[in-house]
CSV table of C-alpha atoms in Angstrom, one decimal:
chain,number,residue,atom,x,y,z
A,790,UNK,CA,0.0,0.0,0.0
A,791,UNK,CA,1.3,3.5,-1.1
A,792,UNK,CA,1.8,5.7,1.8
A,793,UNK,CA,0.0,9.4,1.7
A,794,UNK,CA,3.6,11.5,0.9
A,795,UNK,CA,3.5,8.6,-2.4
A,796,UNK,CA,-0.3,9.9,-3.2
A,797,UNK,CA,1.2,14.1,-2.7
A,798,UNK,CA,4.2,13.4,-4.9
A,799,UNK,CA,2.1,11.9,-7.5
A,800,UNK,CA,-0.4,15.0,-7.3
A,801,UNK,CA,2.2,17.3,-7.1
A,802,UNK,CA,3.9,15.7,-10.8
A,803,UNK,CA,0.2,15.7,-11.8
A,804,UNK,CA,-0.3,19.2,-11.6
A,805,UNK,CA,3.0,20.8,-12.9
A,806,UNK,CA,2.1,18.6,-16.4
A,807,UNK,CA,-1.7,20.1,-16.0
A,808,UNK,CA,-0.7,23.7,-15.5
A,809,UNK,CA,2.4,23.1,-18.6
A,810,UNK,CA,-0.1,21.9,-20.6
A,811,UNK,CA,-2.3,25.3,-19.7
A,812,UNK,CA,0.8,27.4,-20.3
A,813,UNK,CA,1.0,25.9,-23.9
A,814,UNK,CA,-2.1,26.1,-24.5
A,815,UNK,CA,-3.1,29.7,-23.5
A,816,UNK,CA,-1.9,31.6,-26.8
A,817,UNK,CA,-4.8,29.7,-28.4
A,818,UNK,CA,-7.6,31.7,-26.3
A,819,UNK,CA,-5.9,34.5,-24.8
A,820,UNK,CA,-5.9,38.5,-26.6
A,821,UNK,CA,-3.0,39.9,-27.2
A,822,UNK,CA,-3.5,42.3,-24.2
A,823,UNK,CA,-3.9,39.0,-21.7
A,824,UNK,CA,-0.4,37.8,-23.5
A,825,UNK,CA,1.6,40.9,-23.3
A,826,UNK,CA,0.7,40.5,-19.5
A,827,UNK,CA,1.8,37.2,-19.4
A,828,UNK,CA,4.8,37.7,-21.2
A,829,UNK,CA,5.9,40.5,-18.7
A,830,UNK,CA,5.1,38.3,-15.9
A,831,UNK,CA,7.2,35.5,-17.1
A,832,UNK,CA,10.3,38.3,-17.6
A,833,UNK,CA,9.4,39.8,-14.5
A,834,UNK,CA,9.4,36.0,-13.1
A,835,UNK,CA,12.9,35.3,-14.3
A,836,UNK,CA,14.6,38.7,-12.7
A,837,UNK,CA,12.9,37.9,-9.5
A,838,UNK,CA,14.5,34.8,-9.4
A,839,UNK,CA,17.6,36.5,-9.6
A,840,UNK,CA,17.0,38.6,-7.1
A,841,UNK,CA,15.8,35.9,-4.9
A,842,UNK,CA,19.2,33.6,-5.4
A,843,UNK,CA,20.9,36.9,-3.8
A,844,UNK,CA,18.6,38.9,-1.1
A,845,UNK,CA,16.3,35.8,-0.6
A,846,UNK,CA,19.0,32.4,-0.7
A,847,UNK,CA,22.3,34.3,0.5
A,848,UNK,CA,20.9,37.4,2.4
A,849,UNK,CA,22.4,40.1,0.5
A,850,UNK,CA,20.4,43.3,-0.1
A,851,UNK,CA,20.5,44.8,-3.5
A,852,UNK,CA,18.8,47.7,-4.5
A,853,UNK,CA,20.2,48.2,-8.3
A,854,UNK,CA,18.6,45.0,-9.9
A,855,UNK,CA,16.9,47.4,-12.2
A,856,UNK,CA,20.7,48.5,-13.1
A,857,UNK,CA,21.2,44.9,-14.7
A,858,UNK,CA,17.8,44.3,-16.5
A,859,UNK,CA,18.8,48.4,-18.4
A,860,UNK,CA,22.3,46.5,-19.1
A,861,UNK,CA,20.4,43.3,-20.4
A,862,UNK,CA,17.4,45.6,-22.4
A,863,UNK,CA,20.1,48.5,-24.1
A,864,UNK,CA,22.8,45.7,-25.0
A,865,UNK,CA,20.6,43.8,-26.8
A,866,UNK,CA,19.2,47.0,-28.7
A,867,UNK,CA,23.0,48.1,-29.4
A,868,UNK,CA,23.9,44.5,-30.7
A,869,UNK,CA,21.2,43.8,-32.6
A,870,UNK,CA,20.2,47.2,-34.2
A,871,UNK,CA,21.5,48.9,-37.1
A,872,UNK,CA,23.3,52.6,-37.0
A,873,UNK,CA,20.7,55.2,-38.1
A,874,UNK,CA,19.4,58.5,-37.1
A,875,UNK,CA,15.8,58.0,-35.3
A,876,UNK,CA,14.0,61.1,-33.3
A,877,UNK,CA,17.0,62.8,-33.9
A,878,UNK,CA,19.9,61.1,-32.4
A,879,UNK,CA,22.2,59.1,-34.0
A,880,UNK,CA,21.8,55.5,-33.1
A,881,UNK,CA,25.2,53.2,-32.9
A,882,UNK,CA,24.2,49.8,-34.0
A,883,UNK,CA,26.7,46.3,-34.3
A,884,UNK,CA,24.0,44.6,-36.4
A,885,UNK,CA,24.7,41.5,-34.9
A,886,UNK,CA,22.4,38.1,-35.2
A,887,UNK,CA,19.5,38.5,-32.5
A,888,UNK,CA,19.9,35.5,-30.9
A,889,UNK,CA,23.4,36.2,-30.6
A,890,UNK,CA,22.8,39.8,-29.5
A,891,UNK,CA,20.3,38.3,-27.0
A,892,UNK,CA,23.2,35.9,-25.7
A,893,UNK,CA,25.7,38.4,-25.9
A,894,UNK,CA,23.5,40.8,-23.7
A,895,UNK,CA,23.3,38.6,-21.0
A,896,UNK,CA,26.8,37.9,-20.6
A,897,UNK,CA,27.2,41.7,-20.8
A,898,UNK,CA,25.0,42.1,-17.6
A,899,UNK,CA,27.0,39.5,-16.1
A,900,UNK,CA,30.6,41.1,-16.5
A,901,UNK,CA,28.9,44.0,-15.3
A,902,UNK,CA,27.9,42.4,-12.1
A,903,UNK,CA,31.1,41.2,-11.8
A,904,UNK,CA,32.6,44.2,-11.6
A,905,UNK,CA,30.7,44.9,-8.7
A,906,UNK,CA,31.2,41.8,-7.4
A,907,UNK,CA,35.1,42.6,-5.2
A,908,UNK,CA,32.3,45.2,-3.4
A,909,UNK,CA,29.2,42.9,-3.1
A,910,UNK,CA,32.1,39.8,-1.9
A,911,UNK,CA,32.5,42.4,1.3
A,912,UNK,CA,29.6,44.7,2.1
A,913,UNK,CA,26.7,43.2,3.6
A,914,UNK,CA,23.7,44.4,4.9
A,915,UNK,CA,22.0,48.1,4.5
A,916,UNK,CA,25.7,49.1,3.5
A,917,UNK,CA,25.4,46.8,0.4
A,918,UNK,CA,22.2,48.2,-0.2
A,919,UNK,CA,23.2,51.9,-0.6
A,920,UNK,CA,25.9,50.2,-2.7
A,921,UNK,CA,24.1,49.0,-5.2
A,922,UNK,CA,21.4,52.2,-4.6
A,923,UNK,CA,24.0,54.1,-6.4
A,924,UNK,CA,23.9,51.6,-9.6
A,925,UNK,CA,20.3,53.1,-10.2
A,926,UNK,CA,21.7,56.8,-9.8
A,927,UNK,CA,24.5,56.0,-12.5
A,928,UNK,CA,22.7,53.8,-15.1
A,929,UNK,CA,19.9,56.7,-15.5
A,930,UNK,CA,22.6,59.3,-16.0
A,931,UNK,CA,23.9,57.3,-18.3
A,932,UNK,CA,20.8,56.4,-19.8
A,933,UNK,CA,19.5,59.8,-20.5
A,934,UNK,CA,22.6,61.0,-21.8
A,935,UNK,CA,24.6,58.5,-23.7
A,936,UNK,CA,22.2,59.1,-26.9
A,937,UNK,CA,24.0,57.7,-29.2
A,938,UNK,CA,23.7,54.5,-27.5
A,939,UNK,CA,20.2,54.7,-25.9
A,940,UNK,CA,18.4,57.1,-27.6
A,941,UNK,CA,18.0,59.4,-24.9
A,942,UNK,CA,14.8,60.1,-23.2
A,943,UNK,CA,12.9,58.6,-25.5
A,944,UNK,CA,14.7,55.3,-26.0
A,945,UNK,CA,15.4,53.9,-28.9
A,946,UNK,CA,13.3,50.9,-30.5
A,947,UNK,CA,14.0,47.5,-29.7
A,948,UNK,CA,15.1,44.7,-33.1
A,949,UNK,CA,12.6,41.5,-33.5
A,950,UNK,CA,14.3,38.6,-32.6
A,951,UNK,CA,15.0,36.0,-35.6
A,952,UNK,CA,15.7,32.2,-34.5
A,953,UNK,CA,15.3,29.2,-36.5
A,954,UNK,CA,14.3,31.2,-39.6
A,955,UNK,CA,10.7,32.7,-37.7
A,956,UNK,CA,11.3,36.6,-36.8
A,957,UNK,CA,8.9,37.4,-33.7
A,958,UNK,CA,7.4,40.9,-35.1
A,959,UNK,CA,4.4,41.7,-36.2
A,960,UNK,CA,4.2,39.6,-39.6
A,961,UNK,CA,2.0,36.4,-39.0
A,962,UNK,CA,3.9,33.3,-38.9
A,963,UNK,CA,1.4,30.0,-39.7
A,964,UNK,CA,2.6,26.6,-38.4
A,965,UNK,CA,0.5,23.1,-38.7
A,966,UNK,CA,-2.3,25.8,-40.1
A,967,UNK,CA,-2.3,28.0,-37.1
A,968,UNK,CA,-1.2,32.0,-37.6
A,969,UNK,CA,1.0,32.8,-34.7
A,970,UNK,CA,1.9,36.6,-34.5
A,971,UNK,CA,4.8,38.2,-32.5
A,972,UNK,CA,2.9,38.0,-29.2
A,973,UNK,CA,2.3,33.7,-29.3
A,974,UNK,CA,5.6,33.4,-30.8
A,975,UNK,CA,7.2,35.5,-27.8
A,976,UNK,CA,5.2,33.5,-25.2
A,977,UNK,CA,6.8,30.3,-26.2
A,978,UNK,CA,10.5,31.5,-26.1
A,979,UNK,CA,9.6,33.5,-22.7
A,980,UNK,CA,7.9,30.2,-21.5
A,981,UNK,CA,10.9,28.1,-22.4
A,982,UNK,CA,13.3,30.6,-21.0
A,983,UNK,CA,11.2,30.5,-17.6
A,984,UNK,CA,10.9,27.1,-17.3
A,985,UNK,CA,15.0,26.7,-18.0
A,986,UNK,CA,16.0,29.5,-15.6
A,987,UNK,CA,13.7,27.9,-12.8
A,988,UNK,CA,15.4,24.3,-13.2
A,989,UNK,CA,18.8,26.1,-13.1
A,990,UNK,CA,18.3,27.8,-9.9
A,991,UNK,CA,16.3,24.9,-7.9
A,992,UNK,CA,19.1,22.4,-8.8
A,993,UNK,CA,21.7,25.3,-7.4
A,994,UNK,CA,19.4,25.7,-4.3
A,995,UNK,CA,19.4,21.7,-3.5
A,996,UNK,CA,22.7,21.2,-4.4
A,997,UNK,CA,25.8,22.3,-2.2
A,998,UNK,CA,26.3,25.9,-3.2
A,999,UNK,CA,22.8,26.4,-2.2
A,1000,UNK,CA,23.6,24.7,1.2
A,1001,UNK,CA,26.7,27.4,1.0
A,1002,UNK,CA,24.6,30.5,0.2
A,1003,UNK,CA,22.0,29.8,3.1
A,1004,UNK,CA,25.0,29.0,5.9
A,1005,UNK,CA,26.1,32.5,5.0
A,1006,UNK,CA,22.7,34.2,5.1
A,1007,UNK,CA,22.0,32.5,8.6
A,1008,UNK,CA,25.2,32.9,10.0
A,1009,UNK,CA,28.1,34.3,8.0
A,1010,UNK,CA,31.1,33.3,10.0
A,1011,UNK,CA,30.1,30.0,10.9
A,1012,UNK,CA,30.1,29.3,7.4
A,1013,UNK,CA,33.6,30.6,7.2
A,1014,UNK,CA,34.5,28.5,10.1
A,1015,UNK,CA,33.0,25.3,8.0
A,1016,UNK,CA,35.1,26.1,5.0
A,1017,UNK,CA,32.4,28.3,3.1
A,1018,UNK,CA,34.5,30.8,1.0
A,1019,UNK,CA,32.4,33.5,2.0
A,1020,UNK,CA,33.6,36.3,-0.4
A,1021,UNK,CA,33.5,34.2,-3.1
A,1022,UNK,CA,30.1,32.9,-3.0
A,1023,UNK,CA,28.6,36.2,-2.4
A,1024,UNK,CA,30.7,37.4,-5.7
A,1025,UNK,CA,29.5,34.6,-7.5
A,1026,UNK,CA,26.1,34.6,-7.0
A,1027,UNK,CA,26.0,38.5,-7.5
A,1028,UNK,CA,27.3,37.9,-11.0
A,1029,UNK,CA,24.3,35.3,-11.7
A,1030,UNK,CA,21.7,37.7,-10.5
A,1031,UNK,CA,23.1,40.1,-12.6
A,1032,UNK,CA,22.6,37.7,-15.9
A,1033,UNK,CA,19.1,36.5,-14.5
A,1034,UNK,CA,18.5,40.5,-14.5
A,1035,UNK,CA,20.0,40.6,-18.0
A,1036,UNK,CA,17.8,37.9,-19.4
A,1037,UNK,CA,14.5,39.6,-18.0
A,1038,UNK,CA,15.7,43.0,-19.6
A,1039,UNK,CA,16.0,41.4,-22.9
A,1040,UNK,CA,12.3,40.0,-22.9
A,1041,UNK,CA,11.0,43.0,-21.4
A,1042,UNK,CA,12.4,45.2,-24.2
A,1043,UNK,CA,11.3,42.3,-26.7
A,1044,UNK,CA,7.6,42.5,-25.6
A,1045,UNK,CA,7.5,46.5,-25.5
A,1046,UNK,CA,9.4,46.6,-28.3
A,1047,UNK,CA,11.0,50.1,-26.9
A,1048,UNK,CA,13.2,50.8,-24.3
A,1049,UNK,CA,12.9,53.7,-22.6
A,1050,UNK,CA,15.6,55.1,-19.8
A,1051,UNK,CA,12.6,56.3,-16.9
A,1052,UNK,CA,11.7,52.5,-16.6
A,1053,UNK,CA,14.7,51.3,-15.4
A,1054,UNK,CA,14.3,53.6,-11.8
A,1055,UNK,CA,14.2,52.8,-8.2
A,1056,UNK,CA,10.6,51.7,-8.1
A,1057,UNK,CA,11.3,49.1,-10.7
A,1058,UNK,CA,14.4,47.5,-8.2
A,1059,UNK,CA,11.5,47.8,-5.1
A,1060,UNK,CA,8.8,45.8,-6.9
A,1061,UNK,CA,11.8,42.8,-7.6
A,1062,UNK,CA,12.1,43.3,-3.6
A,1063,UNK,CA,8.3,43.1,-2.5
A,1064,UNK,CA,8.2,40.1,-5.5
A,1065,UNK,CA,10.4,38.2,-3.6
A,1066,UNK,CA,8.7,39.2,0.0
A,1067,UNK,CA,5.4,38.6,-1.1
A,1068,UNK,CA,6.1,35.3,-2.9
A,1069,UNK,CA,8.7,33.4,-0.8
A,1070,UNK,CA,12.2,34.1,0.0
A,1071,UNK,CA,14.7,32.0,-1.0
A,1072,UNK,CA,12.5,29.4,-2.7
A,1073,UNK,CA,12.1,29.5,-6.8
A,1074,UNK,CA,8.2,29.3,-6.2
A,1075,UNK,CA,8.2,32.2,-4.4
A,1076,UNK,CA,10.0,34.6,-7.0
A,1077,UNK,CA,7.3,33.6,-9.7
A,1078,UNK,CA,4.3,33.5,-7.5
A,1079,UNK,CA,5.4,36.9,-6.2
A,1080,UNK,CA,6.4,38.4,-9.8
A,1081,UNK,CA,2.9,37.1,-11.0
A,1082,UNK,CA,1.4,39.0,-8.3
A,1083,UNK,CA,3.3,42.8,-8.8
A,1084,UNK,CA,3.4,42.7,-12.6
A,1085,UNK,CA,-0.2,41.4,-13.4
A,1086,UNK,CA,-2.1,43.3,-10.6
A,1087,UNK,CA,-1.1,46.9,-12.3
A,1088,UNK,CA,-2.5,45.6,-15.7
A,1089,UNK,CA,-5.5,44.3,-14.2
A,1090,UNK,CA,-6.6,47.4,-12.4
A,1091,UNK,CA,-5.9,49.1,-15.9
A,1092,UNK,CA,-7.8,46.4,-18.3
A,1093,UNK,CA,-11.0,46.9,-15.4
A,1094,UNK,CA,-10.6,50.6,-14.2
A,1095,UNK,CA,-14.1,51.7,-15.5
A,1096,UNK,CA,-15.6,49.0,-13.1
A,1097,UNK,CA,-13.6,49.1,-9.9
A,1098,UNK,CA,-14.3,51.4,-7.7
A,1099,UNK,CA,-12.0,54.2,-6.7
A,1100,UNK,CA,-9.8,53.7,-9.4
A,1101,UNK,CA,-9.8,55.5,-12.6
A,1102,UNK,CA,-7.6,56.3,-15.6
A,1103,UNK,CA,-5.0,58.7,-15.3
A,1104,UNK,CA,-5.6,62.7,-15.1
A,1105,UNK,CA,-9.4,61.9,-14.4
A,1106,UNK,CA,-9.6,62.3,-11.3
A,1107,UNK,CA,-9.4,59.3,-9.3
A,1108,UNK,CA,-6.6,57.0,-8.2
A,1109,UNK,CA,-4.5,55.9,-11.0
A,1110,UNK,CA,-4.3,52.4,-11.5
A,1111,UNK,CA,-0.4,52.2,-11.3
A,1112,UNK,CA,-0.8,54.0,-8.3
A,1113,UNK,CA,-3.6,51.6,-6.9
A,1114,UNK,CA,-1.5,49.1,-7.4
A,1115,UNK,CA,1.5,49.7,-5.6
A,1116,UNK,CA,-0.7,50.7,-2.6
A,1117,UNK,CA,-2.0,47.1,-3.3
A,1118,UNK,CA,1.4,44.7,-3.3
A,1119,UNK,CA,2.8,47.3,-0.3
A,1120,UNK,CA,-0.5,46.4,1.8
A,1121,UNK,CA,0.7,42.9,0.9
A,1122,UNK,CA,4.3,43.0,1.6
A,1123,UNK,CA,3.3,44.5,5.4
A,1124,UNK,CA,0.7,41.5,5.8
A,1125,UNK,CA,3.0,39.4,4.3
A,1126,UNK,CA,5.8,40.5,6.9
A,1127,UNK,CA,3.5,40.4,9.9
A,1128,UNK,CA,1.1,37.2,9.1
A,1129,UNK,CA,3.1,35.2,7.0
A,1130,UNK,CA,6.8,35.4,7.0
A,1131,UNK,CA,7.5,32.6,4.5
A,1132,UNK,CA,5.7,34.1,2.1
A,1133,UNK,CA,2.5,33.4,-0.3
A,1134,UNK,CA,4.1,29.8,-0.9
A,1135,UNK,CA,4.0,28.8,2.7
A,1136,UNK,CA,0.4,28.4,2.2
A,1137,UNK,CA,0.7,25.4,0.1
A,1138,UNK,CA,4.3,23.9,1.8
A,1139,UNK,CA,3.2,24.7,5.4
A,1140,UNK,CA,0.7,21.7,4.9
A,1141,UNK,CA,2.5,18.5,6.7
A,1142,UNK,CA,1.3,15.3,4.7
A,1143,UNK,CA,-0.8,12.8,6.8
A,1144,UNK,CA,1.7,10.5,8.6
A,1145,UNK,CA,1.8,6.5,7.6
């Protein structure tokens, strides 16, 4: 006889194929404004995990993770794009392959994080915090003045990736008699890229450098007295962050297809941070659960505004639904904090299985 942990495991496989299954199947029935959203929740899903292998796994604060998705977003536009004169700037452009550009982007965030990674190796705490603060205060100077590479204030447009011979624009691609435009084909990559970047990070949270990363966040000189290179792990897992960040810049540019320098502020680097509070820190769940919940909510108040009460589209007079929002997932993150500490996902794992 099968014990009752045999019957959860079995449920538990059952439903990840049921909601894959849903995932693939959504472009069929969804609008394009229902997929935009889900495509920014999937980026948004693969940043907070990021974020959540650093702040939530290894216990170091960073406030600049919107620094690294800018890196990821403007590299890929500089790679991929051609030289040209657009709004009146002068756009520098390599030309590159997109898929290369898109590979090449990542990377780029990466050697950026690990130049900050000597100073995220030794500051911990609020003091790594105001650290990385200061990323957010540099990228936007940069942003808004190096036009030639980002187009200044108002951005510059972002190239269609081309892979396998299909470009994901606008044109309608059909395959097996079904038209797929640039919204369906982007869900698939972004779905693919998701699922990838959450099997990468759970294998490094139940393997031994997850073991490592947690000994340091609960107690950073023990884990030096075990053996734990402590500098080293935190430099290390800074820099994979930063490409996690990279990855989630390039998709966000891909499904706006524009990037513009404003979006890349503080408040963007504070919703990765209530992501990971809300959801669950420390656990891969957690970050997509908790991206799902920041990113979508905004775009829901939005899509409904004329119904829901109190909120209203901007200049008319009522709370804007951006701003209805944040009150929202900060409402949550203070619950969160005060009721339930391991996040939205606790609610599932806190459940003990029924005993043999």
């Amino acid at each position: 006889m099968k014990s009752p942990r045999a019957y959860v495991k079995r449920a538990k496989a059952y439903l990840w194929i049921a909601g894959t299954v849903l995932l693939l199947a959504l472009p069929f029935y969804l609008d394009r404004f229902w997929l935009q959203a889900g495509l920014f929740a999937m980026a948004a899903a693969i940043g907070a995990i990021g974020i959540n292998l650093l702040t939530g796994a290894t216990g170091q604060l960073s406030m600049g993770h919107a620094f690294f998705l800018a890196v990821g977003a403007y590299s890929y536009c500089v790679l991929a794009g051609e030289s040209g004169v657009e709004n009146g700037h002068r756009l520098t452009g390599l030309g590159l392959p997109t898929w290369l550009a898109a590979v090449l982007a990542v990377l780029v965030a990466g050697a950026a994080g690990g130049l900050f990674s000597p100073i995220a190796g030794r500051l911990r705490g609020a003091y790594l915090g105001i650290a990385t603060l200061a990323l957010i205060f540099i990228g936007q100077h940069v942003l808004f003045n190096a036009r030639d590479l980002t187009g200044g204030f108002n951005g510059r447009a972002v190239p269609p990736l081309s892979l396998f011979g299909i470009d994901f624009d606008d044109s309608e691609t059909v395959i097996a008699a079904v038209p797929f435009e640039s919204a369906e084909k982007l869900w698939y990559v972004a779905l693919l890229a998701l699922i990838g970047c959450g099997l990468f990070a759970r294998g490094v949270l139940r393997g031994r450098p997850g073991r490592a990363m947690n000994a340091i966040r609960d107690h950073r000189i023990a884990a030096g007295v075990m053996g734990v290179p402590v500098a080293r792990y935190r430099a290390a897992v800074f820099v994979l962050s930063s490409m996690y960040a990279g990855l989630a810049g390039v998709l966000i540019a891909l499904v706006f297809q524009r990037t513009v320098p404003e979006y890349f502020g503080v408040i963007l680097s504070l919703e990765f941070l209530a992501m990971i509070v809300i959801g669950g820190l420390g656990t891969v769940a957690g970050a997509v659960v908790g991206a799902v919940f920041v990113s979508l909510l905004p775009q829901i108040l939005t899509h409904y505004s004329d119904t829901l009460p109190l909120v209203s589209a901007p200049g008319t007079g009522g709370v804007a639904p951006g701003e209805a929002s944040r009150y929202l997932y900060g409402a949550a993150v203070v619950a969160v904090v005060l009721f339930l500490p391991g996040g939205l996902t606790r609610l599932i794992t806190s459940r003990k299985t029924p005993r043999e």
